[in-house]
Amino acid sequence: MMKEKLEQIKAEALRQIEASDALEKLNEIKVNYLGKKGELTAVLKSMKDVAPEDRPKVGQLVNETREEIEKVLEASVKKMERAVREAKLKTEVIDVTLPSKKNKMGHRHPNTIALEEVERIFIGMGYEVVEGPDVEKDYYNFEALNIPADHPAKDEQDTFYITGDILLRTQTSSTQVHEMEKGKLPIRMIAPGRVFRSDEVDATHSPSFHQIEGLVIDKHITFADLKGTLAEFAKELFGEDTKVKFRPHHFPFTEPSAEMDVTCFKCGGKGCRFCKGEGWIEILGCGMVHPHVLEMSGIDPEQYTGFAFGVGLERIALLKYEIDDMRLLYENDIRFLKQF
Ligand code: DAH
């Protein structure tokens, strides 16, 4: 009786195992037959109905049945696990011979490279690098720099006004005033930054570009200091053989004022296509700080003198890297930028 029942249970269990196509199903079979509430346990529980002398025999039969089911079940689980793993491996093949994905690294902009070069040169001469605000009061951009109210630069056609009194600075010269107002002397500073003018975009103009301002104020500063400093700057930037030339000019905040040219670093001054046959290239504006400008910012012009200069950063970048269209600097085309 018991033996038959056990045979039946075993046959049914093995049939189900055979028919299983998933690990979950095998687990279910395990619970159903071997678990605490499983069929074999139920048989053990009914042992009390078996005659005591038959009990060891029946017990042994139950154990044998259990072991056999366990054995087949375990083998099935292993087989199925292997199959699952193999299927997974097949879908996850990695072709180690494929070329790797390259990380695209960013690149410093030609403006940044040129600025760092200029900063390096002036830091080497003991200058401090400072910054001023892009949005300025009229006073800092014009008035304190001796630029009269009727000056053409103040026209709305040239300057972006935010209100009647607040504007986007048109020149980094405004930082001169901020530095002088701090009241700490002597001053040896350069101030790089963005400036804004109401210009149409073309090969040489942009409504936003960059300048680097320079200011030195101390006792006994003369035009000779200006010349020596800027000649040294030109040599370091464009090469040891570079010569400089100063042409008289006018800026309201300097007196006397000049524009500085450098010998063309392509032809050495002979004249070529690059310098349009001139041999010289205009590079910056400069001059001795006007006594009235010193006075307005609280510096005694009887005791202190100084020189200032302003140079266009894009101009330097374009010259140094021989780029002939300023627009290229702003288009952010990586194919262009990564050449420098
Ligand atoms: N701010 C002038 C400009 O934008 C450049 C300049 C000229 C700056 C002479 C100076 C200077 O400091 O002394 O054209």
Coordinates of C-alpha atoms and ligand atoms in Angstrom, one line a residue:
M1 CA 0.0 0.0 0.0
M2 CA 2.5 2.5 1.3
K3 CA 5.1 1.3 -1.2
E4 CA 2.7 1.9 -4.1
K5 CA 1.8 5.3 -2.9
L6 CA 5.5 6.2 -2.7
E7 CA 6.1 4.9 -6.2
Q8 CA 3.3 7.0 -7.4
I9 CA 4.6 10.2 -5.7
K10 CA 8.0 9.6 -7.1
A11 CA 6.8 8.9 -10.7
E12 CA 4.7 12.1 -10.6
A13 CA 7.5 14.2 -9.2
L14 CA 10.0 12.9 -11.8
R15 CA 7.4 13.5 -14.5
Q16 CA 7.0 17.1 -13.4
I17 CA 10.7 17.7 -13.1
E18 CA 11.2 16.4 -16.6
A19 CA 8.5 18.7 -17.9
S20 CA 9.9 21.8 -16.2
D21 CA 11.3 24.6 -18.3
A22 CA 12.2 27.2 -15.7
L23 CA 14.1 27.3 -12.4
E24 CA 11.0 28.7 -10.6
K25 CA 9.1 25.6 -11.6
L26 CA 11.7 23.3 -10.2
N27 CA 11.7 25.3 -7.0
E28 CA 7.9 24.9 -6.8
I29 CA 8.3 21.1 -7.2
K30 CA 10.8 21.0 -4.5
V31 CA 8.4 22.8 -2.1
N32 CA 5.5 20.6 -3.1
Y33 CA 7.2 17.3 -2.6
L34 CA 10.1 17.8 -0.2
G35 CA 8.9 20.8 1.8
K36 CA 7.5 20.9 5.3
K37 CA 4.0 20.7 3.9
G38 CA 5.0 18.6 1.0
E39 CA 3.7 15.2 0.1
L40 CA 6.6 13.1 1.5
T41 CA 6.3 14.9 4.9
A42 CA 2.6 14.0 4.8
V43 CA 3.5 10.4 4.3
L44 CA 5.9 10.5 7.3
K45 CA 3.1 12.1 9.4
S46 CA 0.8 9.2 8.6
M47 CA 3.3 6.7 10.0
K48 CA 1.2 6.4 13.1
D49 CA -1.3 4.4 11.0
V50 CA 1.5 1.9 10.1
A51 CA 2.0 -1.2 12.2
P52 CA 5.0 -0.5 14.5
E53 CA 7.1 -3.4 13.1
D54 CA 6.7 -2.1 9.6
R55 CA 7.6 1.5 10.5
P56 CA 11.4 1.2 10.0
K57 CA 10.9 -0.3 6.6
V58 CA 8.4 2.4 5.5
G59 CA 10.7 5.1 7.0
Q60 CA 13.5 3.8 4.9
L61 CA 11.4 3.7 1.8
V62 CA 10.3 7.3 2.3
N63 CA 14.0 8.4 2.7
E64 CA 15.0 6.6 -0.4
T65 CA 12.2 8.2 -2.4
R66 CA 13.1 11.6 -1.0
E67 CA 16.8 11.1 -2.0
E68 CA 16.0 10.0 -5.5
I69 CA 13.7 13.0 -6.1
E70 CA 16.3 15.3 -4.6
K71 CA 19.0 13.8 -6.8
V72 CA 17.0 14.3 -10.0
L73 CA 15.9 17.7 -8.9
E74 CA 19.4 18.9 -8.2
A75 CA 20.7 17.6 -11.5
S76 CA 17.9 19.4 -13.3
V77 CA 18.5 22.7 -11.4
K78 CA 22.2 22.5 -12.4
K79 CA 21.4 21.8 -16.0
M80 CA 18.9 24.6 -16.2
E81 CA 21.3 27.1 -14.5
R82 CA 24.0 26.2 -17.0
A83 CA 21.6 26.8 -19.9
V84 CA 20.5 30.1 -18.5
R85 CA 24.2 31.2 -18.1
E86 CA 25.0 30.1 -21.6
A87 CA 22.1 32.0 -23.1
K88 CA 23.1 35.1 -21.2
L89 CA 26.8 34.9 -22.3
K90 CA 25.6 34.6 -25.9
T91 CA 23.7 37.8 -25.8
E92 CA 26.5 39.6 -24.0
V93 CA 29.4 38.9 -26.3
I94 CA 32.0 41.6 -26.1
D95 CA 34.2 42.0 -29.2
V96 CA 37.5 42.9 -27.7
T97 CA 38.9 43.6 -31.2
L98 CA 36.6 46.6 -31.7
P99 CA 38.3 50.0 -31.5
S100 CA 37.7 51.8 -28.2
K101 CA 35.6 54.9 -27.8
K102 CA 37.9 57.9 -27.5
N103 CA 37.2 60.5 -24.8
K104 CA 37.0 63.9 -26.3
M105 CA 39.0 66.2 -24.2
G106 CA 38.3 70.0 -24.1
H107 CA 40.9 72.4 -25.3
R108 CA 42.0 75.9 -24.2
H109 CA 40.6 78.7 -26.4
P110 CA 43.2 80.7 -28.4
N111 CA 42.0 83.8 -26.3
T112 CA 42.8 81.9 -23.1
I113 CA 46.2 80.8 -24.3
A114 CA 47.1 84.3 -25.4
L115 CA 45.8 85.8 -22.1
E116 CA 47.8 83.3 -20.0
E117 CA 50.9 84.3 -22.0
V118 CA 50.3 88.0 -21.4
E119 CA 49.7 87.3 -17.7
R120 CA 52.8 85.3 -17.4
I121 CA 54.9 88.1 -18.8
F122 CA 53.5 90.8 -16.5
I123 CA 53.5 88.6 -13.4
G124 CA 57.1 88.1 -14.2
M125 CA 57.6 91.9 -14.0
G126 CA 55.9 92.1 -10.6
Y127 CA 52.4 93.0 -11.7
E128 CA 49.2 91.9 -10.0
V129 CA 46.2 90.6 -12.1
V130 CA 42.9 92.2 -11.1
E131 CA 39.4 92.2 -12.5
G132 CA 36.6 94.8 -12.7
P133 CA 32.9 94.5 -13.3
D134 CA 31.4 94.2 -16.8
V135 CA 28.5 96.3 -15.9
E136 CA 29.7 99.8 -14.9
K137 CA 28.5 103.2 -13.9
D138 CA 29.1 105.9 -16.5
Y139 CA 31.4 107.5 -13.9
Y140 CA 34.0 104.6 -14.1
N141 CA 33.8 104.0 -17.8
F142 CA 33.8 107.7 -18.9
E143 CA 33.8 110.5 -16.4
A144 CA 36.6 109.5 -14.1
L145 CA 38.7 108.8 -17.2
N146 CA 38.4 112.4 -18.3
I147 CA 36.0 111.5 -21.1
P148 CA 33.7 114.5 -21.5
A149 CA 29.9 114.2 -21.6
D150 CA 29.7 115.1 -25.3
H151 CA 32.4 112.6 -26.4
P152 CA 31.3 110.6 -29.4
A153 CA 32.2 107.3 -27.6
K154 CA 29.3 108.0 -25.2
D155 CA 26.8 107.9 -28.0
E156 CA 24.1 105.2 -27.7
Q157 CA 25.1 104.1 -31.2
D158 CA 28.5 103.0 -29.7
T159 CA 27.7 102.0 -26.1
F160 CA 25.1 99.6 -24.6
Y161 CA 23.3 101.5 -21.9
I162 CA 21.3 99.6 -19.2
T163 CA 19.9 102.8 -17.8
G164 CA 21.0 106.4 -18.4
D165 CA 23.8 106.0 -15.9
I166 CA 24.6 102.3 -16.0
L167 CA 26.2 100.6 -19.0
L168 CA 28.3 97.7 -20.3
R169 CA 31.9 98.8 -20.1
T170 CA 33.4 99.8 -23.4
Q171 CA 36.9 99.5 -22.2
T172 CA 38.8 97.8 -19.3
S173 CA 40.2 101.3 -18.5
S174 CA 37.4 101.5 -15.9
T175 CA 39.4 99.1 -13.7
Q176 CA 42.1 101.7 -13.4
V177 CA 39.7 103.9 -11.5
H178 CA 38.6 101.1 -9.2
E179 CA 42.2 100.3 -8.4
M180 CA 43.2 103.9 -7.8
E181 CA 40.2 104.4 -5.5
K182 CA 41.4 101.6 -3.2
G183 CA 44.0 104.1 -2.1
K184 CA 46.9 101.6 -2.0
L185 CA 50.1 102.8 -3.7
P186 CA 52.1 102.0 -5.6
I187 CA 50.0 100.2 -8.2
R188 CA 51.3 97.7 -10.7
M189 CA 48.4 95.8 -12.3
I190 CA 46.9 94.3 -15.4
A191 CA 43.2 93.8 -15.7
P192 CA 41.9 91.5 -18.4
G193 CA 38.2 91.3 -19.2
R194 CA 35.3 91.6 -21.5
V195 CA 34.2 94.8 -23.1
F196 CA 31.2 95.7 -25.1
R197 CA 30.5 98.0 -28.1
S198 CA 27.5 98.4 -30.3
D199 CA 29.3 97.1 -33.4
E200 CA 28.2 94.9 -36.2
V201 CA 29.9 91.5 -36.5
D202 CA 32.5 91.3 -39.2
A203 CA 36.1 89.9 -39.7
T204 CA 37.5 92.6 -37.3
H205 CA 34.6 93.6 -35.1
S206 CA 32.4 92.0 -32.5
P207 CA 29.9 93.6 -30.0
S208 CA 31.8 91.8 -27.3
F209 CA 35.5 91.3 -27.1
H210 CA 38.4 91.4 -24.6
Q211 CA 41.0 93.9 -23.5
I212 CA 43.9 93.8 -21.1
E213 CA 44.4 97.0 -19.2
G214 CA 47.7 97.9 -17.6
L215 CA 48.4 100.6 -14.9
V216 CA 51.5 101.5 -13.0
I217 CA 51.5 104.4 -10.5
D218 CA 54.4 105.2 -8.3
K219 CA 56.8 108.0 -7.5
H220 CA 59.2 109.0 -10.3
I221 CA 57.5 107.0 -13.1
T222 CA 58.4 108.5 -16.5
F223 CA 57.7 107.8 -20.1
A224 CA 61.0 105.9 -20.2
D225 CA 59.4 103.3 -17.8
L226 CA 56.5 103.0 -20.2
K227 CA 58.7 102.5 -23.2
G228 CA 61.0 100.0 -21.4
T229 CA 58.2 98.0 -20.0
L230 CA 56.2 97.7 -23.3
A231 CA 59.3 97.0 -25.4
E232 CA 60.1 94.1 -23.1
F233 CA 56.5 92.9 -23.3
A234 CA 56.6 93.0 -27.1
K235 CA 59.9 91.0 -27.1
E236 CA 58.6 88.3 -24.8
L237 CA 55.3 88.0 -26.7
F238 CA 56.5 88.2 -30.3
G239 CA 60.2 87.3 -30.1
E240 CA 63.6 88.7 -29.1
D241 CA 64.1 90.6 -32.3
T242 CA 60.9 92.6 -32.1
K243 CA 61.3 96.3 -32.2
V244 CA 58.7 98.9 -31.1
K245 CA 57.7 102.3 -32.3
F246 CA 55.6 104.9 -30.6
R247 CA 53.3 107.2 -32.6
P248 CA 51.7 110.2 -30.9
H249 CA 48.0 109.7 -30.4
H250 CA 45.2 111.1 -28.2
F251 CA 43.4 109.4 -25.3
P252 CA 41.5 111.6 -22.9
F253 CA 42.9 109.8 -19.8
T254 CA 46.6 110.0 -20.8
E255 CA 48.9 112.8 -21.6
P256 CA 51.0 112.4 -23.6
S257 CA 49.4 109.4 -25.3
A258 CA 50.7 107.1 -28.0
E259 CA 50.0 104.0 -30.0
M260 CA 52.6 101.3 -30.1
D261 CA 53.6 99.4 -33.2
V262 CA 55.7 96.3 -33.3
T263 CA 57.9 95.1 -36.2
C264 CA 56.1 92.4 -38.2
F265 CA 57.2 89.1 -36.7
K266 CA 56.7 87.4 -40.1
C267 CA 59.0 89.6 -42.2
G268 CA 61.0 91.3 -39.5
G269 CA 60.0 94.7 -40.7
K270 CA 60.7 94.4 -44.4
G271 CA 57.1 94.5 -45.3
C272 CA 55.0 91.5 -46.3
R273 CA 51.4 90.4 -47.0
F274 CA 50.9 89.8 -43.3
C275 CA 51.7 93.4 -42.3
K276 CA 50.2 94.7 -45.6
G277 CA 53.6 95.9 -46.7
E278 CA 54.0 98.2 -43.7
G279 CA 56.7 96.3 -41.8
W280 CA 54.9 97.4 -38.6
I281 CA 51.7 96.2 -36.8
E282 CA 49.7 98.4 -34.4
I283 CA 49.4 96.7 -31.1
L284 CA 48.2 98.9 -28.3
G285 CA 47.3 102.3 -26.9
C286 CA 49.2 103.9 -24.0
G287 CA 50.3 107.0 -22.3
M288 CA 51.2 108.8 -19.0
V289 CA 48.1 108.9 -16.7
H290 CA 46.5 112.4 -17.0
P291 CA 47.1 114.4 -13.8
H292 CA 43.4 115.2 -13.6
V293 CA 42.6 111.4 -13.7
L294 CA 44.9 110.9 -10.8
E295 CA 43.4 113.7 -8.9
M296 CA 39.8 112.6 -9.4
S297 CA 40.6 109.2 -7.8
G298 CA 42.4 110.9 -4.9
I299 CA 46.0 110.6 -5.9
D300 CA 48.3 113.6 -5.6
P301 CA 49.7 114.2 -9.1
E302 CA 52.6 116.3 -7.6
Q303 CA 53.8 113.2 -5.8
Y304 CA 52.8 110.4 -8.0
T305 CA 52.9 109.7 -11.8
G306 CA 52.1 106.7 -13.8
F307 CA 51.6 105.1 -17.1
A308 CA 48.7 103.0 -18.6
F309 CA 48.1 100.9 -21.6
G310 CA 45.3 98.9 -23.2
V311 CA 45.6 96.0 -25.6
G312 CA 43.0 94.0 -27.4
L313 CA 43.2 90.3 -26.5
E314 CA 41.7 89.1 -29.7
R315 CA 44.1 91.2 -31.7
I316 CA 47.0 89.4 -30.0
A317 CA 45.4 86.0 -30.5
L318 CA 44.7 86.7 -34.1
L319 CA 48.3 87.9 -34.7
K320 CA 50.1 85.2 -32.8
Y321 CA 48.1 82.4 -34.3
E322 CA 47.8 84.0 -37.7
I323 CA 44.0 83.8 -37.8
D324 CA 42.5 86.2 -40.3
D325 CA 38.9 86.4 -39.2
M326 CA 37.9 87.3 -35.6
R327 CA 34.5 85.5 -36.0
L328 CA 36.4 82.1 -35.9
L329 CA 37.2 82.8 -32.3
Y330 CA 33.5 82.9 -31.3
E331 CA 32.1 80.1 -33.4
N332 CA 33.3 77.4 -31.0
D333 CA 34.0 75.0 -33.9
I334 CA 36.2 72.3 -32.3
R335 CA 37.9 71.6 -35.6
F336 CA 39.2 75.2 -35.6
L337 CA 39.9 75.5 -31.9
K338 CA 41.9 72.3 -31.5
Q339 CA 44.6 73.6 -33.9
F340 CA 46.1 75.9 -31.3
Ligands
DAH1 N1 40.8 102.2 -23.5 C1 41.5 102.4 -24.8 C2 40.6 101.8 -25.9 O1 39.7 101.1 -25.6 C3 42.8 101.7 -24.9 C4 43.8 102.4 -24.0 C5 44.6 103.4 -24.5 C6 44.0 102.1 -22.7 C7 45.5 104.1 -23.8 C8 44.9 102.8 -21.9 C9 45.7 103.8 -22.5 O2 45.1 102.5 -20.6 O3 46.6 104.4 -21.7 O4 40.8 102.1 -27.0

